[in-house]
Amino acid sequence: MHVLIIEDDIPLATQIGDTIEAAGDEPDYADDEALALRLCEMNRYDIVVLDSEMPRCGVDAFCRQLTDAAGRRTPVLALAAGSLRPCDPAECGPHAFALRSVEPRELHEQLKALMTECGQGLAQLTAGELHMDLEQRSVYCGQIPVELAPISFRILELLVRACPGVVTRAQIEKQIWDDNPPESDAALRGHIHRLRQLLERPTAKQMIRTVHGVGYQLDTAH
């Protein structure tokens, strides 16, 4: 899972991030609100760890800002010195609270629990006729298996998780090439073209729609 840690206590943020990375997950860091919002605009995070004392506007309002920046409701685990009143999940997204004094390993377990509760930690993903098994690395379109290369599998996972939303080119490039994307976008277009062909064979449908100037969207409405 891709985790954004919003924390201005650098040693604490590093300790949390090291634990997340040791478990095979990917942490990003933001030590102020503006950077956190920019990162949410550029990347697609599975979950956010938030120092509840940081947002000057309060946790509720900042969760809504995160939702606006990300274009989706991302689960938030807020670190608090004491008990806090949870905001309405329907308004600012699903979240939970943990004490700042919690051990990093326990915090990571709480992250996984929140992901599972929100349905994002499941090994099975479904969108229309598409079914993905993340553990077996398998894809089925209806009852027909679809063989995908690792890069195509990662792109499709992004699209299925976002469905019916749009995944930006920057989000896909980061998933494939991390921080070293090729200068030309021809490589990404090539991967999308191959993935489209593979999905069209069993369905005879155009399942990946180009959103010009933005990115790509999985279309399961046909």
Short mmCIF file of C-alpha atoms in Angstrom, two decimals:
data_model
loop_
_atom_site.label_atom_id
_atom_site.label_comp_id
_atom_site.label_asym_id
_atom_site.label_seq_id
_atom_site.Cartn_x
_atom_site.Cartn_y
_atom_site.Cartn_z
CA MET A 1 0.00 0.00 0.00
CA HIS A 2 1.06 3.58 -0.69
CA VAL A 3 0.95 5.63 2.54
CA LEU A 4 1.21 9.40 2.96
CA ILE A 5 2.55 10.42 6.38
CA ILE A 6 1.59 14.00 7.30
CA GLU A 7 3.69 14.75 10.36
CA ASP A 8 5.98 17.67 11.28
CA ASP A 9 7.81 15.63 13.92
CA ILE A 10 10.51 14.37 11.56
CA PRO A 11 11.97 11.64 13.84
CA LEU A 12 8.47 10.25 14.48
CA ALA A 13 7.56 10.40 10.78
CA THR A 14 10.80 8.62 9.89
CA GLN A 15 10.19 5.92 12.50
CA ILE A 16 6.68 5.30 11.18
CA GLY A 17 7.91 5.33 7.58
CA ASP A 18 10.74 2.89 8.29
CA THR A 19 8.26 0.43 9.81
CA ILE A 20 5.91 0.78 6.84
CA GLU A 21 8.77 0.30 4.37
CA ALA A 22 10.11 -2.73 6.26
CA ALA A 23 6.68 -4.35 5.80
CA GLY A 24 6.99 -3.94 2.03
CA ASP A 25 4.79 -0.86 1.74
CA GLU A 26 5.68 2.57 0.33
CA PRO A 27 5.71 5.71 2.52
CA ASP A 28 5.72 9.34 1.37
CA TYR A 29 6.21 12.29 3.70
CA ALA A 30 4.74 15.78 4.11
CA ASP A 31 5.68 18.08 6.98
CA ASP A 32 3.10 20.77 6.21
CA GLU A 33 -0.46 21.01 4.92
CA ALA A 34 0.34 22.59 1.56
CA LEU A 35 2.84 19.87 0.63
CA ALA A 36 0.36 17.18 1.70
CA LEU A 37 -2.32 18.58 -0.59
CA ARG A 38 0.10 18.85 -3.53
CA LEU A 39 1.19 15.23 -3.05
CA CYS A 40 -2.44 14.08 -2.96
CA GLU A 41 -3.04 15.87 -6.25
CA MET A 42 -0.02 14.15 -7.86
CA ASN A 43 -0.23 10.65 -6.35
CA ARG A 44 -2.87 8.09 -5.49
CA TYR A 45 -2.50 7.08 -1.84
CA ASP A 46 -4.20 4.07 -0.31
CA ILE A 47 -4.23 5.61 3.17
CA VAL A 48 -3.04 8.71 5.06
CA VAL A 49 -1.42 9.02 8.50
CA LEU A 50 -2.20 12.50 9.85
CA ASP A 51 -0.91 14.36 12.89
CA SER A 52 -4.25 15.69 14.13
CA GLU A 53 -2.58 18.74 15.69
CA MET A 54 -1.11 19.96 12.39
CA PRO A 55 -4.10 21.23 10.38
CA ARG A 56 -4.85 24.82 11.40
CA CYS A 57 -8.38 24.39 10.04
CA GLY A 58 -9.02 21.27 12.12
CA VAL A 59 -9.10 17.57 11.24
CA ASP A 60 -12.61 17.59 9.76
CA ALA A 61 -11.96 20.46 7.35
CA PHE A 62 -8.53 19.16 6.38
CA CYS A 63 -9.93 15.69 5.61
CA ARG A 64 -12.35 17.38 3.22
CA GLN A 65 -9.44 19.26 1.62
CA LEU A 66 -7.57 15.97 1.18
CA THR A 67 -10.64 14.49 -0.51
CA ASP A 68 -10.87 17.47 -2.87
CA ALA A 69 -7.15 17.28 -3.70
CA ALA A 70 -7.16 13.52 -4.29
CA GLY A 71 -10.48 13.46 -6.11
CA ARG A 72 -11.57 10.56 -3.92
CA ARG A 73 -12.12 9.69 -0.26
CA THR A 74 -8.90 8.29 1.15
CA PRO A 75 -8.92 6.55 4.55
CA VAL A 76 -7.17 8.63 7.23
CA LEU A 77 -5.58 7.40 10.46
CA ALA A 78 -5.21 10.48 12.67
CA LEU A 79 -2.59 10.53 15.43
CA ALA A 80 -3.98 12.19 18.55
CA ALA A 81 -2.67 13.01 22.01
CA GLY A 82 -6.08 12.13 23.45
CA SER A 83 -9.57 11.23 22.32
CA LEU A 84 -11.13 13.14 19.43
CA ARG A 85 -14.64 13.31 18.01
CA PRO A 86 -14.66 11.46 14.67
CA CYS A 87 -16.07 13.42 11.76
CA ASP A 88 -18.90 12.08 9.60
CA PRO A 89 -17.38 9.47 7.21
CA ALA A 90 -20.03 10.32 4.61
CA GLU A 91 -18.78 13.91 4.60
CA CYS A 92 -15.00 13.65 4.80
CA GLY A 93 -14.15 9.99 4.27
CA PRO A 94 -13.52 6.91 6.41
CA HIS A 95 -10.96 7.24 9.17
CA ALA A 96 -9.88 6.18 12.63
CA PHE A 97 -7.79 7.59 15.46
CA ALA A 98 -4.65 6.31 17.19
CA LEU A 99 -2.62 7.69 20.07
CA ARG A 100 0.63 9.41 19.11
CA SER A 101 2.38 7.19 21.65
CA VAL A 102 1.41 3.99 19.83
CA GLU A 103 4.30 1.76 18.73
CA PRO A 104 5.02 1.96 14.96
CA ARG A 105 4.38 -1.78 14.48
CA GLU A 106 0.98 -1.49 16.16
CA LEU A 107 0.26 1.61 14.08
CA HIS A 108 0.99 -0.37 10.92
CA GLU A 109 -1.46 -3.06 12.05
CA GLN A 110 -4.09 -0.37 12.57
CA LEU A 111 -3.42 0.94 9.06
CA LYS A 112 -4.01 -2.52 7.60
CA ALA A 113 -7.17 -2.94 9.68
CA LEU A 114 -8.56 0.38 8.45
CA MET A 115 -7.71 -0.54 4.86
CA THR A 116 -9.55 -3.85 5.24
CA GLU A 117 -12.52 -2.15 6.87
CA CYS A 118 -12.71 0.24 3.92
CA GLY A 119 -12.46 -2.63 1.45
CA GLN A 120 -9.09 -1.51 0.07
CA GLY A 121 -6.90 -4.15 1.65
CA LEU A 122 -8.72 -7.06 0.02
CA ALA A 123 -6.86 -9.37 -2.32
CA GLN A 124 -9.86 -9.46 -4.69
CA LEU A 125 -10.83 -6.47 -6.84
CA THR A 126 -13.86 -6.31 -9.11
CA ALA A 127 -15.10 -3.76 -11.65
CA GLY A 128 -17.89 -4.85 -13.97
CA GLU A 129 -16.81 -8.07 -15.68
CA LEU A 130 -13.21 -7.70 -14.50
CA HIS A 131 -11.97 -9.69 -11.52
CA MET A 132 -8.42 -9.35 -10.15
CA ASP A 133 -6.73 -11.58 -7.59
CA LEU A 134 -3.79 -9.57 -6.23
CA GLU A 135 -2.22 -12.53 -4.44
CA GLN A 136 -2.42 -14.95 -7.38
CA ARG A 137 -1.68 -12.11 -9.85
CA SER A 138 -4.54 -13.32 -12.02
CA VAL A 139 -7.17 -11.46 -14.06
CA TYR A 140 -10.48 -12.77 -15.37
CA CYS A 141 -12.91 -11.06 -17.70
CA GLY A 142 -16.09 -12.94 -16.93
CA GLN A 143 -14.93 -16.57 -16.98
CA ILE A 144 -12.06 -15.92 -19.40
CA PRO A 145 -8.51 -15.58 -18.01
CA VAL A 146 -6.46 -12.62 -19.23
CA GLU A 147 -2.69 -12.99 -19.16
CA LEU A 148 -0.98 -9.72 -18.24
CA ALA A 149 2.65 -8.70 -17.91
CA PRO A 150 3.60 -7.15 -14.53
CA ILE A 151 3.41 -3.56 -15.79
CA SER A 152 0.01 -4.12 -17.39
CA PHE A 153 -1.21 -5.75 -14.18
CA ARG A 154 -0.16 -2.71 -12.11
CA ILE A 155 -1.84 -0.30 -14.51
CA LEU A 156 -5.06 -2.32 -14.46
CA GLU A 157 -5.01 -2.46 -10.66
CA LEU A 158 -4.87 1.35 -10.54
CA LEU A 159 -7.77 1.62 -12.98
CA VAL A 160 -9.91 -0.93 -11.15
CA ARG A 161 -9.31 0.67 -7.74
CA ALA A 162 -10.22 4.09 -9.15
CA CYS A 163 -13.24 2.92 -11.17
CA PRO A 164 -15.33 4.81 -12.16
CA GLY A 165 -12.89 7.63 -11.47
CA VAL A 166 -9.97 8.79 -13.60
CA VAL A 167 -6.31 7.85 -13.02
CA THR A 168 -3.92 10.58 -14.14
CA ARG A 169 -0.93 9.95 -16.36
CA ALA A 170 1.34 11.09 -13.52
CA GLN A 171 -0.15 8.49 -11.17
CA ILE A 172 0.36 5.69 -13.69
CA GLU A 173 3.91 6.82 -14.52
CA LYS A 174 4.83 6.85 -10.83
CA GLN A 175 3.41 3.35 -10.40
CA ILE A 176 5.50 2.05 -13.31
CA TRP A 177 8.71 4.08 -13.20
CA ASP A 178 8.58 5.62 -9.72
CA ASP A 179 10.39 8.98 -9.95
CA ASN A 180 12.19 8.30 -13.26
CA PRO A 181 9.56 8.35 -16.02
CA PRO A 182 10.77 8.48 -19.64
CA GLU A 183 10.86 11.92 -21.26
CA SER A 184 8.37 10.87 -23.94
CA ASP A 185 4.84 9.71 -23.13
CA ALA A 186 5.06 7.20 -25.98
CA ALA A 187 6.08 4.44 -23.55
CA LEU A 188 2.96 4.92 -21.44
CA ARG A 189 0.74 5.08 -24.53
CA GLY A 190 2.28 1.79 -25.66
CA HIS A 191 1.47 0.07 -22.36
CA ILE A 192 -2.10 1.39 -22.44
CA HIS A 193 -2.51 0.25 -26.05
CA ARG A 194 -1.37 -3.29 -25.22
CA LEU A 195 -3.61 -3.44 -22.16
CA ARG A 196 -6.58 -2.27 -24.23
CA GLN A 197 -5.96 -5.01 -26.80
CA LEU A 198 -5.71 -7.71 -24.13
CA LEU A 199 -8.98 -6.63 -22.49
CA GLU A 200 -10.81 -6.32 -25.81
CA ARG A 201 -10.10 -9.90 -26.90
CA PRO A 202 -12.52 -11.60 -24.47
CA THR A 203 -15.10 -8.79 -24.44
CA ALA A 204 -14.99 -7.07 -27.86
CA LYS A 205 -15.39 -3.87 -25.84
CA GLN A 206 -13.26 -0.75 -25.43
CA MET A 207 -12.79 -0.86 -21.65
CA ILE A 208 -10.14 1.84 -21.19
CA ARG A 209 -11.25 5.34 -22.05
CA THR A 210 -8.83 8.22 -22.62
CA VAL A 211 -9.74 11.38 -20.71
CA HIS A 212 -7.88 13.93 -22.81
CA GLY A 213 -5.47 16.10 -20.90
CA VAL A 214 -5.96 14.10 -17.71
CA GLY A 215 -5.43 10.34 -17.94
CA TYR A 216 -7.42 7.14 -18.28
CA GLN A 217 -10.65 5.66 -16.97
CA LEU A 218 -12.01 2.13 -16.82
CA ASP A 219 -15.39 2.00 -18.57
CA THR A 220 -17.51 -0.95 -17.40
CA ALA A 221 -20.87 0.50 -18.44
CA HIS A 222 -21.04 -1.14 -21.89
#
